[in-house]
Amino acid sequence: MLDYLYTSQYQMRGILTVSLGRIEGPNSESFTHAVFMRFQQKEDIAKFQSSSYYSKVLDEHVKPVSYGLVSVDFESEVEDDIIPLFRRGEDFNYGVEFMLLISFLETASRESVEDALAHLQKLIIHYSSFIVQATSGCCLDHMDSLYSHASVIRFPSIDDFKLFKESTEYKDVRLLHFHR
C-alpha cells in the first residue's frame, strides 16, 4: 500500500514530494499511517484527487486494508530553496513527521483562533534548532472537513520529536489553546 502511494509522485505531474509512514504511538482517532504530499499548486491537488491512477491506488491497495481515510489539504509556503521545497538532502533521509490537525470550536472567536495559531508558531520558532522543516496553514476545504488548520513539523530524530512533544511549552500551548 505505502509503495503505491509513494510512487504516485512519479506517475503524476505536480507532486513535489511524498513522505509517509506508520504513526508512532496511540492517538484518539486510531490512525495507523500517514501520507504527506506537497503539490506545486492548488490545482494539482484537484487533478491528483480526480485522477484514475489515484482512484486505482485507493481502490486496489488502500481501501481493502483500511477502515477509513481522512484527507486534509492546506495551503502554506515553504522556503524558496530546492532542498526544502523538494525535501531532499541529508535532513530528509530519516526523521519523524509530526502532523497536527486542528479543529476549532464553531464558537471560537477569530481573535482566539489567531492567538492559538500564533502561539503554535512561536513554539515552532522556539524549538527551531530541533526542527528540520515546519509548514502550517488553513485547510482549503475546511467547511467540508473536520479540521480547519494543519501543521506538519519534521524532526531529525524521534528523540528531538519527544523533546518537543514532552516540553512544558508544547503542553501549555496544547492545554491552553487546543484542549485536546
Tab-separated table of C-alpha atoms in Angstrom:
chain	number	residue	atom	x	y	z
A	1	MET	CA	0.000	0.000	0.000
A	2	LEU	CA	2.682	2.508	1.021
A	3	ASP	CA	4.793	1.701	-2.042
A	4	TYR	CA	1.907	2.552	-4.364
A	5	LEU	CA	1.214	5.822	-2.567
A	6	TYR	CA	4.907	6.753	-2.568
A	7	THR	CA	5.448	6.019	-6.250
A	8	SER	CA	2.448	8.162	-7.204
A	9	GLN	CA	4.871	11.114	-7.242
A	10	TYR	CA	6.478	9.570	-10.325
A	11	GLN	CA	3.136	8.944	-12.043
A	12	MET	CA	1.571	12.386	-11.719
A	13	ARG	CA	2.755	15.889	-12.503
A	14	GLY	CA	2.591	18.498	-9.795
A	15	ILE	CA	3.654	16.333	-6.844
A	16	LEU	CA	6.869	17.796	-5.462
A	17	THR	CA	7.478	15.315	-2.666
A	18	VAL	CA	5.917	12.490	-0.661
A	19	SER	CA	6.593	11.446	2.922
A	20	LEU	CA	4.780	8.525	4.502
A	21	GLY	CA	4.972	6.041	7.306
A	22	ARG	CA	3.488	4.368	10.324
A	23	ILE	CA	2.157	6.550	13.129
A	24	GLU	CA	4.087	6.198	16.368
A	25	GLY	CA	2.024	5.701	19.468
A	26	PRO	CA	-1.708	5.682	20.092
A	27	ASN	CA	-3.985	8.532	19.053
A	28	SER	CA	-7.626	9.300	19.726
A	29	GLU	CA	-8.664	8.665	16.107
A	30	SER	CA	-6.829	5.285	15.906
A	31	PHE	CA	-4.913	6.356	12.793
A	32	THR	CA	-2.125	3.919	11.877
A	33	HIS	CA	-0.414	5.509	8.853
A	34	ALA	CA	0.010	8.964	7.384
A	35	VAL	CA	0.947	10.316	3.977
A	36	PHE	CA	2.179	13.856	3.363
A	37	MET	CA	2.288	15.118	-0.220
A	38	ARG	CA	3.453	18.537	-1.331
A	39	PHE	CA	1.957	19.875	-4.543
A	40	GLN	CA	3.198	22.748	-6.642
A	41	GLN	CA	-0.220	24.421	-6.953
A	42	LYS	CA	-3.723	24.044	-5.504
A	43	GLU	CA	-4.956	22.926	-8.920
A	44	ASP	CA	-2.533	19.983	-8.828
A	45	ILE	CA	-4.299	18.617	-5.747
A	46	ALA	CA	-7.636	18.530	-7.568
A	47	LYS	CA	-6.053	16.883	-10.617
A	48	PHE	CA	-4.413	14.275	-8.412
A	49	GLN	CA	-7.562	13.504	-6.426
A	50	SER	CA	-9.644	13.118	-9.591
A	51	SER	CA	-7.052	11.052	-11.465
A	52	SER	CA	-7.745	7.453	-12.398
A	53	TYR	CA	-4.298	6.478	-11.081
A	54	TYR	CA	-5.075	7.775	-7.578
A	55	SER	CA	-8.532	6.147	-7.611
A	56	LYS	CA	-6.973	2.843	-8.630
A	57	VAL	CA	-4.366	3.027	-5.847
A	58	LEU	CA	-7.097	3.777	-3.293
A	59	ASP	CA	-9.475	1.084	-4.567
A	60	GLU	CA	-6.901	-1.674	-5.026
A	61	HIS	CA	-4.327	-1.013	-2.318
A	62	VAL	CA	-5.623	1.314	0.394
A	63	LYS	CA	-9.337	0.642	0.919
A	64	PRO	CA	-9.030	-3.164	1.130
A	65	VAL	CA	-6.746	-2.841	4.165
A	66	SER	CA	-8.254	0.291	5.760
A	67	TYR	CA	-11.320	1.128	7.754
A	68	GLY	CA	-11.230	4.804	6.871
A	69	LEU	CA	-9.435	7.655	5.211
A	70	VAL	CA	-9.057	11.302	6.187
A	71	SER	CA	-7.723	13.842	3.723
A	72	VAL	CA	-6.691	17.332	4.769
A	73	ASP	CA	-5.486	19.840	2.171
A	74	PHE	CA	-3.868	23.009	3.429
A	75	GLU	CA	-2.047	25.880	1.822
A	76	SER	CA	1.322	27.009	3.119
A	77	GLU	CA	4.592	28.466	1.963
A	78	VAL	CA	7.997	26.817	2.052
A	79	GLU	CA	11.429	28.354	1.868
A	80	ASP	CA	12.215	29.041	-1.782
A	81	ASP	CA	15.162	26.665	-1.981
A	82	ILE	CA	15.358	23.394	-3.864
A	83	ILE	CA	16.393	21.246	-0.880
A	84	PRO	CA	13.483	22.082	1.482
A	85	LEU	CA	10.999	22.528	-1.349
A	86	PHE	CA	11.544	19.009	-2.685
A	87	ARG	CA	12.524	17.611	0.742
A	88	ARG	CA	15.855	16.331	-0.485
A	89	GLY	CA	19.188	16.099	1.279
A	90	GLU	CA	20.549	14.536	4.430
A	91	ASP	CA	17.933	16.113	6.723
A	92	PHE	CA	15.115	14.412	4.842
A	93	ASN	CA	16.565	10.893	4.587
A	94	TYR	CA	15.490	9.998	8.131
A	95	GLY	CA	13.352	11.591	10.761
A	96	VAL	CA	9.928	11.938	12.254
A	97	GLU	CA	6.981	13.837	10.812
A	98	PHE	CA	4.532	15.376	13.310
A	99	MET	CA	1.123	16.081	11.784
A	100	LEU	CA	-1.095	18.311	13.847
A	101	LEU	CA	-4.680	18.532	12.609
A	102	ILE	CA	-6.581	21.349	14.276
A	103	SER	CA	-10.305	21.849	14.660
A	104	PHE	CA	-11.550	24.937	16.457
A	105	LEU	CA	-14.947	25.196	18.090
A	106	GLU	CA	-17.525	26.988	15.977
A	107	THR	CA	-17.996	29.416	18.855
A	108	ALA	CA	-14.282	30.331	18.935
A	109	SER	CA	-13.689	33.968	18.126
A	110	ARG	CA	-11.398	34.951	15.283
A	111	GLU	CA	-9.046	36.510	17.840
A	112	SER	CA	-8.766	33.301	19.876
A	113	VAL	CA	-8.069	31.257	16.722
A	114	GLU	CA	-5.376	33.717	15.625
A	115	ASP	CA	-3.918	33.713	19.148
A	116	ALA	CA	-3.745	29.905	19.250
A	117	LEU	CA	-2.053	29.750	15.844
A	118	ALA	CA	0.387	32.500	16.848
A	119	HIS	CA	1.331	30.550	19.983
A	120	LEU	CA	1.909	27.436	17.884
A	121	GLN	CA	4.139	29.439	15.532
A	122	LYS	CA	6.101	30.881	18.476
A	123	LEU	CA	6.586	27.353	19.794
A	124	ILE	CA	7.910	26.197	16.411
A	125	ILE	CA	10.328	29.137	16.323
A	126	HIS	CA	11.415	28.453	19.917
A	127	TYR	CA	12.295	24.854	19.013
A	128	SER	CA	13.666	25.617	15.548
A	129	SER	CA	17.048	24.079	16.429
A	130	PHE	CA	15.250	20.716	16.769
A	131	ILE	CA	13.102	21.161	13.646
A	132	VAL	CA	14.115	20.416	10.056
A	133	GLN	CA	11.011	21.960	8.489
A	134	ALA	CA	7.606	23.220	9.602
A	135	THR	CA	4.647	24.121	7.422
A	136	SER	CA	1.302	25.313	8.720
A	137	GLY	CA	-1.799	26.647	7.094
A	138	CYS	CA	-5.536	26.925	6.769
A	139	CYS	CA	-7.322	23.940	5.256
A	140	LEU	CA	-8.580	24.598	1.747
A	141	ASP	CA	-11.959	22.905	2.235
A	142	HIS	CA	-12.322	23.496	5.950
A	143	MET	CA	-16.100	23.829	5.678
A	144	ASP	CA	-16.269	20.231	4.404
A	145	SER	CA	-13.567	18.911	6.726
A	146	LEU	CA	-13.333	18.071	10.391
A	147	TYR	CA	-10.230	20.240	10.538
A	148	SER	CA	-9.731	23.931	9.866
A	149	HIS	CA	-5.931	24.107	10.118
A	150	ALA	CA	-2.975	21.774	9.833
A	151	SER	CA	0.699	21.769	10.610
A	152	VAL	CA	3.425	19.345	9.548
A	153	ILE	CA	6.663	19.515	11.508
A	154	ARG	CA	9.686	17.391	10.580
A	155	PHE	CA	12.206	16.432	13.252
A	156	PRO	CA	15.595	14.834	12.547
A	157	SER	CA	15.014	12.073	15.125
A	158	ILE	CA	12.461	10.522	17.449
A	159	ASP	CA	14.424	11.991	20.374
A	160	ASP	CA	14.035	15.535	19.020
A	161	PHE	CA	10.325	14.907	18.460
A	162	LYS	CA	9.946	13.681	22.056
A	163	LEU	CA	11.804	16.742	23.375
A	164	PHE	CA	9.300	18.943	21.545
A	165	LYS	CA	6.160	16.983	22.402
A	166	GLU	CA	7.083	16.454	26.049
A	167	SER	CA	8.150	20.057	26.607
A	168	THR	CA	6.264	22.214	29.059
A	169	GLU	CA	5.814	24.816	26.324
A	170	TYR	CA	4.102	22.359	23.952
A	171	LYS	CA	1.883	21.008	26.725
A	172	ASP	CA	0.924	24.563	27.704
A	173	VAL	CA	0.048	25.533	24.120
A	174	ARG	CA	-1.943	22.341	23.698
A	175	LEU	CA	-3.770	22.736	27.010
A	176	LEU	CA	-4.428	26.473	26.794
A	177	HIS	CA	-5.251	26.738	23.096
A	178	PHE	CA	-6.188	23.338	21.682
A	179	HIS	CA	-7.663	21.437	24.690
A	180	ARG	CA	-7.444	18.003	23.088
